[in-house]
Tab-separated table of C-alpha atoms in Angstrom:
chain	number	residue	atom	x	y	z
A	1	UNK	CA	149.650	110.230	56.431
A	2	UNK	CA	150.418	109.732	60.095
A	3	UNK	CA	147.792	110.458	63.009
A	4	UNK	CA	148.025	113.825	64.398
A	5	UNK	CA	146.609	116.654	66.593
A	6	UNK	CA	145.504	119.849	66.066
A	7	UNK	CA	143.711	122.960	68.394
A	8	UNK	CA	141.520	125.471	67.087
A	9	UNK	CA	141.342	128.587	69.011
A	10	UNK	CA	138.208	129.296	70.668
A	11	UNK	CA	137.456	132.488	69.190
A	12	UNK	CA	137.166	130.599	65.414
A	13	UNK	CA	134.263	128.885	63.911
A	14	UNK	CA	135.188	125.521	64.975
A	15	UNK	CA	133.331	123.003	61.837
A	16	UNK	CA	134.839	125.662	59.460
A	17	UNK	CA	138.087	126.041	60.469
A	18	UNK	CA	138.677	122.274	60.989
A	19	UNK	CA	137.328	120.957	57.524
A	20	UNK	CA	139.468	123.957	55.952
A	21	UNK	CA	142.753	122.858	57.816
A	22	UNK	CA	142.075	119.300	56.906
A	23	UNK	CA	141.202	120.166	53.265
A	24	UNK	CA	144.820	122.434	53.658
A	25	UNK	CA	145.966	119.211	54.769
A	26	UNK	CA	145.686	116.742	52.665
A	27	UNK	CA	145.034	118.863	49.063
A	28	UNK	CA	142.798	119.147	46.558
A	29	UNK	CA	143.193	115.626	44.978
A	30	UNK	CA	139.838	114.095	45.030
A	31	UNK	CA	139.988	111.563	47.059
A	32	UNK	CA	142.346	112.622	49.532
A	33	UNK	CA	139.459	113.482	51.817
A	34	UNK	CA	138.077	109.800	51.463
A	35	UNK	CA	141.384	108.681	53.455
A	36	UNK	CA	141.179	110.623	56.342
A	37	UNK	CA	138.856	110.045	59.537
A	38	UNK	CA	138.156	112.648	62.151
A	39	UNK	CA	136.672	111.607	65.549
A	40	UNK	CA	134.486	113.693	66.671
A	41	UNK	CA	132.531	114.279	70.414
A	42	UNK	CA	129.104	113.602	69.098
A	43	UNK	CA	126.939	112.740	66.377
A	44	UNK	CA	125.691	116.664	65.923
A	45	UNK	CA	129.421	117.753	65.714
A	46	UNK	CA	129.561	114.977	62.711
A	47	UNK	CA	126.716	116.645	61.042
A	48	UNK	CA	128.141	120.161	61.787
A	49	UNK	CA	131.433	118.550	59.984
A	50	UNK	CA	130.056	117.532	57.288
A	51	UNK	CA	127.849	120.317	56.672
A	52	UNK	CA	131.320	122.937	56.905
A	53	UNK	CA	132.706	120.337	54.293
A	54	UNK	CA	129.532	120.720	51.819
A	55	UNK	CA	129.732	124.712	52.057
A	56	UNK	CA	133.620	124.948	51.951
A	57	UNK	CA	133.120	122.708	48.703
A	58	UNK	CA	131.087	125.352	47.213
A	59	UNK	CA	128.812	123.080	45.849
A	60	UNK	CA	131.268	120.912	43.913
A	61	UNK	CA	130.987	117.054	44.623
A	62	UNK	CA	133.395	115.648	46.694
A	63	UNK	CA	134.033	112.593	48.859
A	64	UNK	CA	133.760	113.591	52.654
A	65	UNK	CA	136.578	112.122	55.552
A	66	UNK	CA	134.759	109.447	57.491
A	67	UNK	CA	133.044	111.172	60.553
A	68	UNK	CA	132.665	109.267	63.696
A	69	UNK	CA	131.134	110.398	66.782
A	70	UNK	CA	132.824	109.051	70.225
A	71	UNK	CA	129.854	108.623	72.216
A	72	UNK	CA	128.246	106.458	69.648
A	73	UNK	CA	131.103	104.004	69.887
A	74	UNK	CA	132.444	101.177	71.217
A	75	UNK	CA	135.758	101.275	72.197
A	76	UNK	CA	136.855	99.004	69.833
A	77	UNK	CA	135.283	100.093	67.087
A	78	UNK	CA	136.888	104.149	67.221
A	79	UNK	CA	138.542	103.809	63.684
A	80	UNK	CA	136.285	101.894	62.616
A	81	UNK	CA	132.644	103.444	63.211
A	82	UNK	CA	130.460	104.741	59.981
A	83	UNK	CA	128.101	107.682	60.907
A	84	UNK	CA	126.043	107.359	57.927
A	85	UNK	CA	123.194	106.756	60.030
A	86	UNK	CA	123.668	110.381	62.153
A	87	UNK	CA	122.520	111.784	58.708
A	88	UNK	CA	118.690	110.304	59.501
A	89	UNK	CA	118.989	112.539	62.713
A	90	UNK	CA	116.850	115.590	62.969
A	91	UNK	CA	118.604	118.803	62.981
A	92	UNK	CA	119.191	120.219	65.892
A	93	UNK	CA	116.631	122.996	67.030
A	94	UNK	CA	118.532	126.135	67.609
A	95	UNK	CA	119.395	127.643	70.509
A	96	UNK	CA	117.310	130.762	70.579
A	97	UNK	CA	114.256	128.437	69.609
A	98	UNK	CA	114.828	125.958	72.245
A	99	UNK	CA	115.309	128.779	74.782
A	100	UNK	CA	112.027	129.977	74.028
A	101	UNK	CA	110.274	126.862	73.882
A	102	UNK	CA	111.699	125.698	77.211
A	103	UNK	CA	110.544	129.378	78.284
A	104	UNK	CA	107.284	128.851	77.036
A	105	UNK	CA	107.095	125.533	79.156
A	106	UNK	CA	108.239	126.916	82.067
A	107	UNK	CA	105.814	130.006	82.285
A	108	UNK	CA	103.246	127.646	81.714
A	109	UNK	CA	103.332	125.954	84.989
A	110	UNK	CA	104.962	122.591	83.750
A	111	UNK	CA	106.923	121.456	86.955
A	112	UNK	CA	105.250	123.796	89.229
A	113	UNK	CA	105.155	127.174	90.440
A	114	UNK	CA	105.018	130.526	88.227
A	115	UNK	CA	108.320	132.527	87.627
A	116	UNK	CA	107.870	135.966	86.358
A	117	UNK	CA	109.229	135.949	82.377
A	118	UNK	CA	112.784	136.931	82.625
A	119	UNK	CA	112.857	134.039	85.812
A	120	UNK	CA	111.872	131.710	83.365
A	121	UNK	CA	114.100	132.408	80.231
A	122	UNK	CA	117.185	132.044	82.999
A	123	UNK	CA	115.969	128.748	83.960
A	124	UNK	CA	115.432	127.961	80.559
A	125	UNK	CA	119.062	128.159	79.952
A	126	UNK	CA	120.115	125.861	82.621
A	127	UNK	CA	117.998	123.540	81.875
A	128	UNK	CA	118.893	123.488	78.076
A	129	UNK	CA	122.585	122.766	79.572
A	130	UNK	CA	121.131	120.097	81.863
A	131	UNK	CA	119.402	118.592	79.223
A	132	UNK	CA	122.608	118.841	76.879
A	133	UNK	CA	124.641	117.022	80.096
A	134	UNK	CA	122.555	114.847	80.300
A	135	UNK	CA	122.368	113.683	76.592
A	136	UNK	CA	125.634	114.464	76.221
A	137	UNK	CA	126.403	111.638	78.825
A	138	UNK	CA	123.922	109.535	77.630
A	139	UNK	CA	122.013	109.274	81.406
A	140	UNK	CA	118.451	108.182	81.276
A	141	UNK	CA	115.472	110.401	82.563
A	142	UNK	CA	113.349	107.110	83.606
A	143	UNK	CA	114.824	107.375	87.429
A	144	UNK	CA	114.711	110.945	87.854
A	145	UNK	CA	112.265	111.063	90.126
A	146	UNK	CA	114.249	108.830	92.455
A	147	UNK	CA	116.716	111.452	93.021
A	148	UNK	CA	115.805	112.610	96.178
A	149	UNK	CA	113.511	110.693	98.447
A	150	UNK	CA	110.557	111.765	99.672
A	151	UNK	CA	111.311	112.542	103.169
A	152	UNK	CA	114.320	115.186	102.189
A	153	UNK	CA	113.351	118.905	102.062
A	154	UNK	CA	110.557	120.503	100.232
A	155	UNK	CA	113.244	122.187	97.782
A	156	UNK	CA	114.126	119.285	96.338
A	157	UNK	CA	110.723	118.066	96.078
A	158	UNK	CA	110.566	121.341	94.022
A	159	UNK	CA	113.432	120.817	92.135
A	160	UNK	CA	112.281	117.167	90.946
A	161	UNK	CA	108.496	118.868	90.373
A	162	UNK	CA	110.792	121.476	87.781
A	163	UNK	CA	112.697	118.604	86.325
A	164	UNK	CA	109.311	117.349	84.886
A	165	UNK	CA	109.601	119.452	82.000
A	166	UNK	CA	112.368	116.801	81.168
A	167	UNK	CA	110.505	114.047	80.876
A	168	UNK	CA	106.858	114.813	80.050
């Protein structure tokens, strides 16, 4: 079978509707599946992947498409990459959870100052996506308090007080 690409419209469950077009595909023979590989963004979409495979399956054994994550490769190794270690990975915590412990963490004076509630569940939401970006992109944390120097105004001073939650 020949490389190809597909879209998914955005309104579609994306894990579900891409491990049933690729079981559509290449058909039900049983190890069809073990000759494909999908490349995937990151090592969470793997895991979503494989997870829409195992429910689509219905509980029936059956060998998965190799699953590679992008940002855990080299280029030279893109066809070549085994995620089997993305399965020791925690689950990911989700999103209403992480909202409200980054809330929590917030109101609680980490970073400084004291929003009122509904200040701090908006700024919890930017900073999950800042702290998706950022792992997303693979950046470290160690230098972020080097941002801004000392001598540049008090709002960023604030801003880099905030960012704390990040890395305590």
């Amino acid at each position: 079978m020949g490389r190809s690409v597909s879209t998914i419209s955005p309104d579609l469950p994306f894990a579900e509707t891409l491990a049933a077009g690729i079981v559509a595909r290449v058909g039900e023979e049983p190890l069809a599946l073990s000759r494909v590989t999908v490349l995937l963004p990151t090592v969470r979409g793997c895991r979503a992947l494989r997870d829409a495979f195992l429910r689509l399956s219905g509980g029936r054994p059956m060998l998965l498409p190799r699953l590679a994550a992008m940002g855990e490769l080299d280029e030279d190794e893109v066809l070549f990459a085994d995620t089997a270690a993305a399965a020791d990975l925690p689950p990911e915590i989700p999103p209403l959870r992480r909202q409200l412990l980054l809330t929590r963490l917030i109101l609680a004076g980490h970073g400084g100052g004291r929003p009122t509630p509904d200040q701090a569940a908006r700024l919890s939401l930017e900073l999950g996506r800042l702290l998706d970006q950022v792992q997303t992109e693979r950046l470290p944390l160690d230098r972020l308090e080097t941002l801004a120097p000392e001598d540049y105004a008090e709002h960023w001073q604030l801003t880099l007080r905030f960012l704390t939650i990040l890395t305590e």
